[in-house]
Amino acid sequence: MVINYAFTMKNTQEHISFRFNWNLNEKTANLLGQCYAYVNAILNTPIRPDHHQQLLTVSLNKGALATTAIEGNTLTEEDLDQIQRGKDLAPSRKYMQQEVENILGAFNTILEELVRKKSPAIITPELMRRFHKMIGENIGETFGGNPGQFRRQNVVVGIVYKPPPFGEIEKYIKKLCDWLLHDFHYTHEQNFDEAVIEAIITHIYIAWIHPFMDGNGRTARLLEFYLLMRAGVPSIASHILSNHYNDTRTEYYRQLHHASETGDLKAFIQYALEGFRDGLEKIIELIHKEQAELTWKNYVHDITEKMQSEEKYKKTARRVRQLAYYIPADRFYSLDEIKILNARIAGEYQAVSLKTLRRDLDLLVKKELLKTEKNKYRANNELLHRLLPEASAGIRRHF
């Protein structure tokens, strides 16, 4: 698929220099520091297996949809949900389904090799061709090249950007692989900053060299995914950069253009890191939300367990525990709404009167587990703030 970048690129390959043509400024260094801190926070926070699987599924789905959307695929999350429930799309959209399924298959293969089998590899021409084959398999004529094969003709990308001639691709790719191996120190105690920058740089260089007839962007982003996973970035964060590029697609193309025009990758690195940092922050927020829910349930359990030890509450403690567990904090709920909030509450209260339900709710208000307003109730999870370390309002942004 040929992308129209909507601007003019120069026709020489001076920018493909295999040199460190960037000087990281203070902001970029701080971005790397924030990303490192967030990655470690995610890796060192226990997540329930079911919640982790949910986050991983969302991450892989978003990543697959994003990287194919950049190339023109219009499938939505709803379409993908339909596919994963075993329902194929209309024949006219079958190739789009195959594109997304190919990416998901590649993601899962990489996770199996890197995360579960702990079998990383260095970047080689063979690995690039293997990834390209994964991307292009079974798509048919809509994939404009031979999956797993470097191109055998010269091409023009977009308007007038001419990648290296096909006869020089092997040379360029070998130089890229050698450069990545020797200058980014993967086999010699590579640090986090080197690994993340290697991933971003590899992405750019594949876009510049354009070694395949089709699927170069997807291959570039898959290699980026691979290098981030190899560096130990959590699998639940695997979608972040593809999502960022897709959400800011105009800026993505502008940054690629600027990098090729100037040969300076500093701006693209900063642009990518900003998206990476923001995406990691969102994952931390999701994990914190789940941690807060677990902490709330533990707190409710402790309070109702104490109630159960008191004679007057023995018969009601287990029942009111279900109320305190499952009444949300997002808004106030009426008695009729509460009684059918979920199966557990309905099971406990189907045989009792609204008067009993109200009495139990008022008991939980007394215990400060619920708040009430105009005969409606919600969880009082502001209590969790008491469990946080004390601090002034302070400053909450690093840079």
Short mmCIF file of C-alpha atoms in Angstrom, two decimals:
data_model
loop_
_atom_site.label_atom_id
_atom_site.label_comp_id
_atom_site.label_asym_id
_atom_site.label_seq_id
_atom_site.Cartn_x
_atom_site.Cartn_y
_atom_site.Cartn_z
CA MET A 1 0.00 0.00 0.00
CA VAL A 2 1.54 3.33 -1.06
CA ILE A 3 0.94 6.18 1.39
CA ASN A 4 0.48 9.70 0.12
CA TYR A 5 2.42 11.81 2.59
CA ALA A 6 1.02 14.99 1.02
CA PHE A 7 4.37 16.71 0.89
CA THR A 8 7.59 16.52 -1.08
CA MET A 9 10.59 14.55 0.14
CA LYS A 10 14.09 14.81 -1.18
CA ASN A 11 15.39 12.13 -3.47
CA THR A 12 18.84 11.47 -2.00
CA GLN A 13 19.69 9.04 0.77
CA GLU A 14 21.93 11.37 2.78
CA HIS A 15 19.58 11.04 5.76
CA ILE A 16 20.15 7.26 5.90
CA SER A 17 23.52 7.77 7.55
CA PHE A 18 23.64 5.07 10.25
CA ARG A 19 24.97 7.68 12.64
CA PHE A 20 23.68 9.15 15.88
CA ASN A 21 22.24 12.24 14.23
CA TRP A 22 20.45 13.51 17.30
CA ASN A 23 21.31 15.30 20.50
CA LEU A 24 18.82 14.56 23.24
CA ASN A 25 17.80 17.73 25.04
CA GLU A 26 16.74 18.03 28.67
CA LYS A 27 13.07 17.45 27.87
CA THR A 28 13.79 14.22 25.97
CA ALA A 29 16.02 12.97 28.77
CA ASN A 30 13.24 13.67 31.24
CA LEU A 31 10.72 11.86 29.03
CA LEU A 32 12.96 8.80 29.02
CA GLY A 33 13.22 9.02 32.80
CA GLN A 34 9.44 9.21 33.17
CA CYS A 35 8.95 6.25 30.82
CA TYR A 36 11.49 4.22 32.78
CA ALA A 37 9.72 5.03 36.06
CA TYR A 38 6.29 4.15 34.67
CA VAL A 39 7.51 0.88 33.17
CA ASN A 40 9.02 -0.16 36.48
CA ALA A 41 5.89 0.87 38.36
CA ILE A 42 3.77 -1.32 36.06
CA LEU A 43 6.17 -4.26 36.28
CA ASN A 44 6.24 -4.12 40.07
CA THR A 45 2.50 -3.80 40.66
CA PRO A 46 0.58 -7.07 41.13
CA ILE A 47 -2.41 -7.33 38.80
CA ARG A 48 -5.14 -9.96 39.10
CA PRO A 49 -4.77 -12.54 36.28
CA ASP A 50 -8.23 -11.81 34.88
CA HIS A 51 -7.60 -8.07 34.85
CA HIS A 52 -4.16 -8.56 33.28
CA GLN A 53 -5.70 -10.69 30.51
CA GLN A 54 -8.32 -8.02 29.91
CA LEU A 55 -5.67 -5.30 29.67
CA LEU A 56 -3.53 -7.47 27.37
CA THR A 57 -6.44 -8.24 25.03
CA VAL A 58 -7.32 -4.55 24.81
CA SER A 59 -3.67 -3.65 24.22
CA LEU A 60 -3.14 -6.13 21.39
CA ASN A 61 -6.46 -5.30 19.74
CA LYS A 62 -5.81 -1.57 19.87
CA GLY A 63 -2.29 -2.04 18.52
CA ALA A 64 -3.45 -4.21 15.61
CA LEU A 65 -6.25 -1.82 14.67
CA ALA A 66 -3.99 1.22 14.97
CA THR A 67 -1.07 -0.03 12.87
CA THR A 68 -3.41 -1.19 10.08
CA ALA A 69 -5.55 1.97 10.29
CA ILE A 70 -2.47 4.06 9.47
CA GLU A 71 -2.34 2.13 6.19
CA GLY A 72 -6.03 2.70 5.44
CA ASN A 73 -7.76 -0.22 7.16
CA THR A 74 -11.14 0.95 8.49
CA LEU A 75 -12.06 -1.89 10.86
CA THR A 76 -13.37 -0.78 14.24
CA GLU A 77 -13.19 -2.29 17.71
CA GLU A 78 -16.77 -3.49 17.20
CA ASP A 79 -15.75 -5.25 13.95
CA LEU A 80 -12.85 -6.94 15.71
CA ASP A 81 -15.08 -8.01 18.58
CA GLN A 82 -17.41 -9.61 16.02
CA ILE A 83 -14.47 -11.42 14.40
CA GLN A 84 -13.21 -12.71 17.75
CA ARG A 85 -16.65 -14.07 18.51
CA GLY A 86 -16.34 -16.21 15.39
CA LYS A 87 -18.30 -14.12 12.89
CA ASP A 88 -16.57 -13.24 9.63
CA LEU A 89 -17.06 -9.87 8.00
CA ALA A 90 -18.59 -9.29 4.58
CA PRO A 91 -16.50 -10.63 1.65
CA SER A 92 -15.64 -7.08 0.53
CA ARG A 93 -13.95 -6.47 3.91
CA LYS A 94 -12.35 -9.89 4.25
CA TYR A 95 -8.89 -8.60 3.33
CA MET A 96 -9.12 -5.99 6.11
CA GLN A 97 -10.01 -8.76 8.55
CA GLN A 98 -6.98 -10.73 7.35
CA GLU A 99 -4.69 -7.69 7.76
CA VAL A 100 -5.71 -7.26 11.39
CA GLU A 101 -5.61 -10.99 12.12
CA ASN A 102 -2.09 -11.15 10.67
CA ILE A 103 -0.90 -8.40 13.02
CA LEU A 104 -2.54 -10.05 16.01
CA GLY A 105 -0.91 -13.34 15.05
CA ALA A 106 2.48 -11.61 14.81
CA PHE A 107 1.98 -9.91 18.19
CA ASN A 108 1.12 -13.20 19.86
CA THR A 109 4.04 -15.01 18.24
CA ILE A 110 6.43 -12.34 19.49
CA LEU A 111 4.97 -12.43 23.00
CA GLU A 112 5.26 -16.22 23.03
CA GLU A 113 8.93 -16.06 22.02
CA LEU A 114 10.00 -13.12 24.17
CA VAL A 115 7.79 -13.22 27.26
CA ARG A 116 6.94 -16.88 27.73
CA LYS A 117 9.87 -18.74 26.12
CA LYS A 118 12.42 -16.02 26.96
CA SER A 119 14.01 -16.48 23.55
CA PRO A 120 15.06 -13.05 22.21
CA ALA A 121 16.94 -12.51 18.96
CA ILE A 122 19.06 -9.80 17.43
CA ILE A 123 17.68 -7.85 14.48
CA THR A 124 18.70 -9.51 11.20
CA PRO A 125 17.51 -9.34 7.58
CA GLU A 126 15.96 -12.77 8.10
CA LEU A 127 13.95 -11.55 11.09
CA MET A 128 12.70 -8.57 9.09
CA ARG A 129 11.61 -10.81 6.22
CA ARG A 130 9.94 -13.18 8.68
CA PHE A 131 7.93 -10.34 10.21
CA HIS A 132 6.99 -9.06 6.77
CA LYS A 133 5.76 -12.52 5.80
CA MET A 134 3.58 -12.64 8.93
CA ILE A 135 2.04 -9.31 7.94
CA GLY A 136 1.36 -10.13 4.29
CA GLU A 137 0.24 -13.76 4.39
CA ASN A 138 -3.13 -14.72 2.90
CA ILE A 139 -4.12 -11.16 2.00
CA GLY A 140 -4.00 -11.78 -1.73
CA GLU A 141 -3.68 -9.17 -4.46
CA THR A 142 -4.53 -6.28 -2.15
CA PHE A 143 -1.05 -6.78 -0.64
CA GLY A 144 1.23 -5.23 -3.21
CA GLY A 145 4.28 -7.41 -2.81
CA ASN A 146 5.62 -10.86 -2.02
CA PRO A 147 5.36 -11.55 1.71
CA GLY A 148 8.79 -12.10 3.17
CA GLN A 149 10.69 -10.83 0.12
CA PHE A 150 12.58 -7.59 -0.40
CA ARG A 151 11.35 -5.60 -3.38
CA ARG A 152 12.78 -6.28 -6.82
CA GLN A 153 12.09 -2.92 -8.42
CA ASN A 154 12.56 0.74 -7.73
CA VAL A 155 9.62 2.64 -6.26
CA VAL A 156 8.43 6.15 -5.52
CA VAL A 157 6.70 6.62 -2.17
CA GLY A 158 4.03 9.25 -1.75
CA ILE A 159 4.74 12.12 -4.11
CA VAL A 160 8.44 12.08 -5.00
CA TYR A 161 10.33 10.29 -2.23
CA LYS A 162 12.68 7.77 -3.81
CA PRO A 163 13.98 5.12 -1.39
CA PRO A 164 17.27 3.40 -2.18
CA PRO A 165 17.33 1.41 -5.44
CA PHE A 166 16.25 -2.22 -5.05
CA GLY A 167 19.76 -3.42 -5.87
CA GLU A 168 21.09 -1.69 -2.75
CA ILE A 169 18.46 -2.87 -0.27
CA GLU A 170 20.47 -5.84 0.99
CA LYS A 171 23.43 -3.53 1.62
CA TYR A 172 21.32 -0.95 3.49
CA ILE A 173 19.53 -3.54 5.60
CA LYS A 174 22.81 -5.25 6.53
CA LYS A 175 24.29 -1.89 7.54
CA LEU A 176 21.23 -1.17 9.62
CA CYS A 177 21.42 -4.52 11.40
CA ASP A 178 25.16 -4.13 12.08
CA TRP A 179 24.63 -0.59 13.37
CA LEU A 180 21.83 -1.66 15.71
CA LEU A 181 23.88 -4.56 17.06
CA HIS A 182 27.12 -2.68 17.67
CA ASP A 183 26.06 0.85 18.58
CA PHE A 184 22.96 0.17 20.70
CA HIS A 185 24.72 -2.44 22.86
CA TYR A 186 21.98 -5.08 23.06
CA THR A 187 24.55 -7.81 23.72
CA HIS A 188 26.58 -5.61 26.09
CA GLU A 189 24.27 -4.59 28.95
CA GLN A 190 21.98 -2.33 26.96
CA ASN A 191 20.19 0.19 29.17
CA PHE A 192 16.53 1.26 28.97
CA ASP A 193 17.23 4.53 27.14
CA GLU A 194 19.29 2.78 24.45
CA ALA A 195 16.63 0.10 23.98
CA VAL A 196 13.73 2.53 23.56
CA ILE A 197 15.65 4.78 21.19
CA GLU A 198 16.78 1.73 19.19
CA ALA A 199 13.12 0.74 18.74
CA ILE A 200 12.13 4.21 17.50
CA ILE A 201 15.17 4.56 15.24
CA THR A 202 14.60 1.14 13.67
CA HIS A 203 11.04 2.17 12.85
CA ILE A 204 12.26 5.30 11.07
CA TYR A 205 15.03 3.57 9.16
CA ILE A 206 12.71 0.88 7.80
CA ALA A 207 10.35 3.64 6.64
CA TRP A 208 13.29 5.34 4.91
CA ILE A 209 14.87 2.28 3.33
CA HIS A 210 11.43 0.97 2.29
CA PRO A 211 12.78 -2.55 1.66
CA PHE A 212 9.45 -4.12 0.68
CA MET A 213 6.92 -3.38 -2.03
CA ASP A 214 4.13 -3.13 0.54
CA GLY A 215 3.76 -3.39 4.30
CA ASN A 216 6.82 -1.29 5.17
CA GLY A 217 4.99 0.79 7.78
CA ARG A 218 3.49 -2.24 9.47
CA THR A 219 6.86 -4.01 9.43
CA ALA A 220 8.57 -0.94 10.87
CA ARG A 221 6.06 -0.70 13.70
CA LEU A 222 6.21 -4.47 14.32
CA LEU A 223 9.99 -4.25 14.68
CA GLU A 224 9.48 -1.34 17.07
CA PHE A 225 7.00 -3.50 19.03
CA TYR A 226 9.51 -6.37 19.06
CA LEU A 227 12.37 -4.20 20.35
CA LEU A 228 10.24 -2.68 23.10
CA MET A 229 9.06 -6.13 24.19
CA ARG A 230 12.64 -7.40 24.05
CA ALA A 231 13.66 -4.50 26.31
CA GLY A 232 11.16 -5.64 28.94
CA VAL A 233 8.32 -3.18 28.36
CA PRO A 234 5.15 -4.79 29.80
CA SER A 235 3.00 -6.63 27.28
CA ILE A 236 -0.06 -4.61 28.40
CA ALA A 237 1.76 -1.52 27.10
CA SER A 238 2.55 -3.02 23.71
CA HIS A 239 -0.01 -0.96 21.77
CA ILE A 240 1.03 2.47 22.96
CA LEU A 241 3.24 3.74 20.13
CA SER A 242 1.10 2.40 17.26
CA ASN A 243 -1.92 3.94 18.96
CA HIS A 244 -0.07 7.24 19.35
CA TYR A 245 0.98 7.33 15.70
CA ASN A 246 -2.55 6.57 14.57
CA ASP A 247 -4.19 9.09 16.90
CA THR A 248 -1.78 11.79 15.69
CA ARG A 249 -1.44 10.59 12.12
CA THR A 250 -0.85 14.00 10.51
CA GLU A 251 1.89 14.78 13.01
CA TYR A 252 3.33 11.29 12.50
CA TYR A 253 3.79 11.93 8.78
CA ARG A 254 5.07 15.46 9.42
CA GLN A 255 7.69 14.15 11.83
CA LEU A 256 8.82 11.46 9.37
CA HIS A 257 9.10 14.13 6.69
CA HIS A 258 11.07 16.48 8.94
CA ALA A 259 13.46 13.70 9.93
CA SER A 260 14.15 12.74 6.32
CA GLU A 261 14.61 16.36 5.24
CA THR A 262 17.03 17.25 8.02
CA GLY A 263 18.56 13.87 8.90
CA ASP A 264 18.03 14.89 12.55
CA LEU A 265 15.90 12.41 14.48
CA LYS A 266 15.70 14.41 17.70
CA ALA A 267 12.19 15.79 17.05
CA PHE A 268 10.76 12.40 16.06
CA ILE A 269 12.27 10.75 19.15
CA GLN A 270 10.72 13.40 21.38
CA TYR A 271 7.36 13.11 19.60
CA ALA A 272 7.37 9.32 20.03
CA LEU A 273 8.45 9.51 23.68
CA GLU A 274 5.70 11.99 24.52
CA GLY A 275 3.13 9.52 23.22
CA PHE A 276 4.86 6.62 24.97
CA ARG A 277 4.92 8.50 28.28
CA ASP A 278 1.25 9.50 28.00
CA GLY A 279 0.21 5.94 27.13
CA LEU A 280 2.14 4.47 30.05
CA GLU A 281 0.51 7.02 32.34
CA LYS A 282 -2.95 5.88 31.21
CA ILE A 283 -2.06 2.26 31.96
CA ILE A 284 -0.85 3.25 35.42
CA GLU A 285 -4.19 4.98 35.96
CA LEU A 286 -6.07 1.81 34.95
CA ILE A 287 -3.94 -0.27 37.31
CA HIS A 288 -4.43 2.24 40.13
CA LYS A 289 -8.18 2.09 39.55
CA GLU A 290 -8.15 -1.69 39.90
CA GLN A 291 -5.92 -1.46 42.97
CA ALA A 292 -8.35 1.03 44.51
CA GLU A 293 -11.27 -1.33 43.86
CA LEU A 294 -9.40 -4.21 45.52
CA THR A 295 -8.42 -2.03 48.47
CA TRP A 296 -12.02 -0.88 48.84
CA LYS A 297 -13.30 -4.47 48.88
CA ASN A 298 -10.66 -5.44 51.44
CA TYR A 299 -11.66 -2.48 53.60
CA VAL A 300 -15.36 -3.36 53.31
CA HIS A 301 -14.56 -6.95 54.22
CA ASP A 302 -12.66 -5.85 57.33
CA ILE A 303 -15.48 -3.58 58.52
CA THR A 304 -18.22 -6.15 57.92
CA GLU A 305 -16.10 -8.89 59.49
CA LYS A 306 -15.96 -6.82 62.67
CA MET A 307 -19.73 -6.32 62.44
CA GLN A 308 -20.19 -10.07 62.21
CA SER A 309 -18.45 -10.46 65.56
CA GLU A 310 -21.07 -8.24 67.19
CA GLU A 311 -24.21 -10.07 68.25
CA LYS A 312 -26.66 -7.49 66.89
CA TYR A 313 -25.14 -7.60 63.39
CA LYS A 314 -24.45 -11.33 63.03
CA LYS A 315 -27.43 -11.99 60.77
CA THR A 316 -27.03 -8.93 58.56
CA ALA A 317 -23.25 -8.53 58.17
CA ARG A 318 -22.85 -10.96 55.27
CA ARG A 319 -25.86 -9.46 53.49
CA VAL A 320 -24.81 -5.83 53.84
CA ARG A 321 -21.30 -6.77 52.70
CA GLN A 322 -22.73 -7.40 49.23
CA LEU A 323 -24.28 -3.93 49.21
CA ALA A 324 -21.02 -2.29 50.21
CA TYR A 325 -19.04 -4.33 47.68
CA TYR A 326 -21.16 -3.59 44.65
CA ILE A 327 -22.86 -0.19 45.01
CA PRO A 328 -20.76 2.09 42.77
CA ALA A 329 -19.41 5.52 43.68
CA ASP A 330 -20.12 7.20 40.33
CA ARG A 331 -23.59 8.52 41.34
CA PHE A 332 -26.39 8.11 43.86
CA TYR A 333 -28.74 5.14 43.31
CA SER A 334 -32.36 4.71 44.37
CA LEU A 335 -33.58 1.70 46.35
CA ASP A 336 -35.24 0.23 43.27
CA GLU A 337 -31.98 0.57 41.29
CA ILE A 338 -29.88 -0.91 44.09
CA LYS A 339 -32.08 -3.97 44.44
CA ILE A 340 -31.29 -5.03 40.87
CA LEU A 341 -27.74 -3.67 40.52
CA ASN A 342 -26.31 -7.15 40.08
CA ALA A 343 -27.10 -10.81 40.67
CA ARG A 344 -25.45 -10.95 44.11
CA ILE A 345 -27.45 -8.05 45.54
CA ALA A 346 -30.62 -9.31 43.87
CA GLY A 347 -30.05 -12.76 45.38
CA GLU A 348 -29.64 -11.36 48.89
CA TYR A 349 -32.58 -8.98 48.76
CA GLN A 350 -35.20 -10.61 46.57
CA ALA A 351 -37.03 -12.03 49.60
CA VAL A 352 -36.82 -8.96 51.85
CA SER A 353 -38.77 -5.72 51.90
CA LEU A 354 -37.62 -2.28 50.78
CA LYS A 355 -37.82 -1.30 54.43
CA THR A 356 -35.16 -3.91 55.27
CA LEU A 357 -33.04 -2.79 52.36
CA ARG A 358 -33.23 0.82 53.54
CA ARG A 359 -32.32 -0.20 57.07
CA ASP A 360 -29.26 -2.05 55.80
CA LEU A 361 -28.25 0.91 53.65
CA ASP A 362 -28.58 3.30 56.57
CA LEU A 363 -26.44 0.96 58.66
CA LEU A 364 -23.70 1.19 56.02
CA VAL A 365 -24.03 4.98 56.06
CA LYS A 366 -23.51 4.85 59.82
CA LYS A 367 -20.40 2.73 59.26
CA GLU A 368 -19.24 5.36 56.68
CA LEU A 369 -19.20 2.81 53.87
CA LEU A 370 -21.99 4.59 51.98
CA LYS A 371 -23.09 8.17 51.46
CA THR A 372 -26.70 9.22 51.14
CA GLU A 373 -28.49 12.11 49.48
CA LYS A 374 -32.25 12.52 48.91
CA ASN A 375 -32.94 8.87 49.79
CA LYS A 376 -30.34 7.64 47.34
CA TYR A 377 -26.98 5.99 48.07
CA ARG A 378 -23.48 5.59 46.67
CA ALA A 379 -20.17 4.12 47.84
CA ASN A 380 -18.12 6.35 50.12
CA ASN A 381 -14.81 5.44 48.57
CA GLU A 382 -13.40 8.82 49.57
CA LEU A 383 -12.43 6.83 52.65
CA LEU A 384 -9.57 5.43 50.57
CA HIS A 385 -7.92 8.85 50.69
CA ARG A 386 -7.26 8.19 54.37
CA LEU A 387 -5.09 5.27 53.33
CA LEU A 388 -2.84 7.36 51.08
CA PRO A 389 0.45 8.84 52.33
CA GLU A 390 0.04 12.36 53.66
CA ALA A 391 1.35 15.22 51.52
CA SER A 392 0.56 18.80 50.61
CA ALA A 393 -1.06 19.62 47.28
CA GLY A 394 2.46 20.02 45.94
CA ILE A 395 3.58 19.56 42.33
CA ARG A 396 2.31 16.55 40.42
CA ARG A 397 4.08 16.96 37.06
CA HIS A 398 7.71 16.02 36.58
CA PHE A 399 8.47 18.16 33.49
#
